[in-house]
XYZ file of C-alpha atoms in Angstrom:
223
model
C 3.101 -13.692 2.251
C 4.137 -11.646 -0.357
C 7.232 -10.011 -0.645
C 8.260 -9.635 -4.717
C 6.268 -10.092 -7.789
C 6.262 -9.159 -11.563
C 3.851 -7.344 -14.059
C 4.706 -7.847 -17.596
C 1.092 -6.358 -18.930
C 0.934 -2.903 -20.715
C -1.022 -0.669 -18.410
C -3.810 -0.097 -21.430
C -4.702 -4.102 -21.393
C -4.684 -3.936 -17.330
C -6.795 -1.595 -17.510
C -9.136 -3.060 -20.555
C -9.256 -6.443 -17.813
C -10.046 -4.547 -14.834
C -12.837 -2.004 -16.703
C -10.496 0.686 -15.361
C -9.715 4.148 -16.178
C -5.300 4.224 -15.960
C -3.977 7.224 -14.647
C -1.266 9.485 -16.104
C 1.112 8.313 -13.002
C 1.562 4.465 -13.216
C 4.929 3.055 -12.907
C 7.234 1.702 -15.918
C 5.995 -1.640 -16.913
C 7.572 -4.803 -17.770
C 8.977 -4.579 -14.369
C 9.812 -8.548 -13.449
C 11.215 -7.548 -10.015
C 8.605 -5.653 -8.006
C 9.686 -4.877 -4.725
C 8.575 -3.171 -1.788
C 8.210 0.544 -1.470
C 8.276 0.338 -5.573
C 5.411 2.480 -6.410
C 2.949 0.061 -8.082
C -0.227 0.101 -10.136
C -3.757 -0.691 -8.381
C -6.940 -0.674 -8.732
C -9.755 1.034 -6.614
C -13.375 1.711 -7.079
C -15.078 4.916 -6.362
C -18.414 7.183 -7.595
C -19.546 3.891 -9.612
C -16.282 3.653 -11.674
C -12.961 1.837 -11.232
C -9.183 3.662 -11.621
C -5.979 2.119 -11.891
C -3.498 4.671 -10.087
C -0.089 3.744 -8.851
C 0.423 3.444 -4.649
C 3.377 2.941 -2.796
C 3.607 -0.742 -1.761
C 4.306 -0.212 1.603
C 1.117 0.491 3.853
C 1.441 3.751 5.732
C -0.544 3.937 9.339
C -2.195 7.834 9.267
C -0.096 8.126 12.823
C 3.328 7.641 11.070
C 5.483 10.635 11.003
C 7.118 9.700 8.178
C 6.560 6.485 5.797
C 9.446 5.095 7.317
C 8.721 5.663 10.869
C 7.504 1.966 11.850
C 7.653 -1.084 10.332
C 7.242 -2.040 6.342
C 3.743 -2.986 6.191
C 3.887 -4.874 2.995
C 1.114 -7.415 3.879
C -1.687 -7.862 5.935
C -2.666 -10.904 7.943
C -6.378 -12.135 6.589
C -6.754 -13.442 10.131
C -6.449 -9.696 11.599
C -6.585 -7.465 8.846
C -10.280 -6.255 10.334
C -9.465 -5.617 13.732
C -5.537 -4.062 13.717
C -5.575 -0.740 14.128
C -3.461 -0.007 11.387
C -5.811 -2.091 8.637
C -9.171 -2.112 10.438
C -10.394 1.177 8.508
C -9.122 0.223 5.163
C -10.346 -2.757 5.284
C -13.602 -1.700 5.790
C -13.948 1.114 3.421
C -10.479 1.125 1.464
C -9.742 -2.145 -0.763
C -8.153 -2.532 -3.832
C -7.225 -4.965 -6.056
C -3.555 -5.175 -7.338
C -2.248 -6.651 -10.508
C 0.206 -9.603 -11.022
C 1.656 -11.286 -13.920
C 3.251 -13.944 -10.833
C 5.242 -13.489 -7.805
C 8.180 -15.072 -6.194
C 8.466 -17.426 -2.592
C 11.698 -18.630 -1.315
C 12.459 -22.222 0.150
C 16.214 -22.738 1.760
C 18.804 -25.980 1.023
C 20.405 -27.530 3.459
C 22.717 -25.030 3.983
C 20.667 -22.206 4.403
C 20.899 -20.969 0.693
C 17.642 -19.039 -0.417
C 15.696 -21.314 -4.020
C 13.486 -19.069 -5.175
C 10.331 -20.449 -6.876
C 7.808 -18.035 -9.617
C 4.276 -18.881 -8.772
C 1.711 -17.887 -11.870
C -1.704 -17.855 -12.885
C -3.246 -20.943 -14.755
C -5.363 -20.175 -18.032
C -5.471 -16.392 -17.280
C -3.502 -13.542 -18.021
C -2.908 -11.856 -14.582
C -3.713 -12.724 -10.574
C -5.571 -10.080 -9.092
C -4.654 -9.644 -5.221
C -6.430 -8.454 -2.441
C -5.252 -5.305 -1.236
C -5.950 -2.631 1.173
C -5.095 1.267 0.741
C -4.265 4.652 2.871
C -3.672 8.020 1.808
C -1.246 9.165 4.417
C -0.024 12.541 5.018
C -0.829 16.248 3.738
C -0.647 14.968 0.577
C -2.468 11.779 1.200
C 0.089 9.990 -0.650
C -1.461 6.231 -1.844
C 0.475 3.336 0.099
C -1.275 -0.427 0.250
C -0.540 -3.394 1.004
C -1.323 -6.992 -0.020
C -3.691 -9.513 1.790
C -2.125 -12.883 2.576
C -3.636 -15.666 4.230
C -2.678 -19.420 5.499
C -1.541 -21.350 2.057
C -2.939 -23.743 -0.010
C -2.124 -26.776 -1.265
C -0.361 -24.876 -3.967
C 2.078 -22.846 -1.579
C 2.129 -24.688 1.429
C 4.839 -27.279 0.256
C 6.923 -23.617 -0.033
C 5.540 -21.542 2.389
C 3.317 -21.330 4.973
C 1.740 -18.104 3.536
C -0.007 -17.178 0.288
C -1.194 -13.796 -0.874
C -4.968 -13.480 -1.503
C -5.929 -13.944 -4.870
C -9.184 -13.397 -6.158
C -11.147 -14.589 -9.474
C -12.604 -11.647 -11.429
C -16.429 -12.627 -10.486
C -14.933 -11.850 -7.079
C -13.812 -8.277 -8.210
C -16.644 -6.361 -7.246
C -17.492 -7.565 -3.700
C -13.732 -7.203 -3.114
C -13.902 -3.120 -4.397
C -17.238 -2.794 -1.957
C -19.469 -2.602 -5.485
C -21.260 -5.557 -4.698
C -22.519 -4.945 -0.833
C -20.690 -6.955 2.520
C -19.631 -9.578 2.654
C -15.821 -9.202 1.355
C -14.030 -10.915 4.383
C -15.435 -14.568 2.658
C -12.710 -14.191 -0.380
C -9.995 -14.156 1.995
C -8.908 -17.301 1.848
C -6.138 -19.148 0.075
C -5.910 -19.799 -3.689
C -8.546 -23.257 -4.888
C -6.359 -25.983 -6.599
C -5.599 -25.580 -9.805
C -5.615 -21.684 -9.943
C -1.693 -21.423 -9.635
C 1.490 -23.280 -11.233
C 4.804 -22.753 -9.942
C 8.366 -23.870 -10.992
C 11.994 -23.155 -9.735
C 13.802 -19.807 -11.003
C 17.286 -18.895 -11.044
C 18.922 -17.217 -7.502
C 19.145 -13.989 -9.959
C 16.001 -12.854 -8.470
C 17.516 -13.161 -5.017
C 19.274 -9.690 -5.435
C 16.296 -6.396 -5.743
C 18.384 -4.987 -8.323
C 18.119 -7.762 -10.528
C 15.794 -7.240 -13.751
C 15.226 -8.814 -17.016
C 12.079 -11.688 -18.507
C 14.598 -14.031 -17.398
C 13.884 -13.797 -13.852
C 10.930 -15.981 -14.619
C 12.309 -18.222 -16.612
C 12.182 -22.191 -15.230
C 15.607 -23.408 -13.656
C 16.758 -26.252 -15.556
C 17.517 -29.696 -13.418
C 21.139 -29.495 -15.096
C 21.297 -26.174 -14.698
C 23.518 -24.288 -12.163
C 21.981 -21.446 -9.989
């Protein structure tokens, strides 16, 4: 899964990697603590051009009477994403593609305490994850959520789940540019696409903030 990431990258370069037009309305970057229901920026693909707008991350079901009326949809299963009625639609016709400079996945000592580990991409600027999107309401407010899928030899000695992370030649079927076929890419990261090392507990708390929060724990250090 995915439950907190960071984006370091000025909205102008995201934009210049994605081929995007940015919107007046993205969120304040660096932000090296992205948490759920932050409003974050993504990227979607419509008329034969791309946009990056911001979207609450938080998926919102269309039958919700209020974006907090059910539970936090942060991710979607891969395994179900195409047939639960609160993804099935999006997934068809609604994908986007959400930036990441890394993201964080917990392991626990032996007495329970929460290690937090920063996972990041290898020989590229940013991970791109699968997401899906919703307008909900009136207002069709933007809410998404990220794709994760069974991990990878990467993740799985952490976790048993790994976002979906996709290499930019992948970008276009993902966005529906390139035809059918999307529900291939969901599948866990190849070797070798991720690094991860140990961060301090700081990151533990969703108030925390600060480049820090990435930086590797020392072995002599104390969390």
């Amino acid at each position: 899964m995915c439950g907190r990431f960071a984006l370091s990258m000025p909205h102008a370069e995201t934009a210049r990697i994605f081929a995007a037009s940015p919107a007046n309305d993205l969120p304040d970057v660096p932000n090296w603590n992205v948490c759920p229901t932050n409003q974050i920026p993504c990227v979607i693909s419509a008329s034969g051009s791309r946009r990056l707008g911001a979207m609450r991350w938080g998926f919102v079901p269309r039958w919700y009477g209020s974006p907090n009326d059910g539970p936090l949809l942060i991710n979607a299963r891969a395994e179900t994403v195409a047939t639960k009625p609160a993804f099935r639609d999006a997934c068809r016709s609604r994908r986007c593609l959400i930036p990441a400079t890394g993201f964080y996945e917990w392991t626990k000592d032996a007495d329970g305490k929460r290690l937090p580990w920063y996972f990041h991409p290898v020989g590229a600027e940013l991970l791109a994850f699968a997401g899906i999107w919703q307008g909900w309401g009136p207002d069709r407010i933007p809410t998404c959520a990220i794709v994760s899928t069974a991990a990878g030899p990467t993740m799985a000695e952490v976790h048993h789940r790994e976002p979906v992370t996709l290499a930019p030649e992948d970008w276009p079927l993902w966005l529906g540019e390139d035809g059918t076929g999307a529900a291939a890419l969901m599948t866990a990261a190849p070797e070798g696409r991720m690094a991860r090392h140990r961060v301090s507990t700081k990151v533990n708390s969703n108030r925390a903030s600060g480049a820090d929060l990435i930086d590797p724990l020392l072995e002599d250090a104390s969390d």
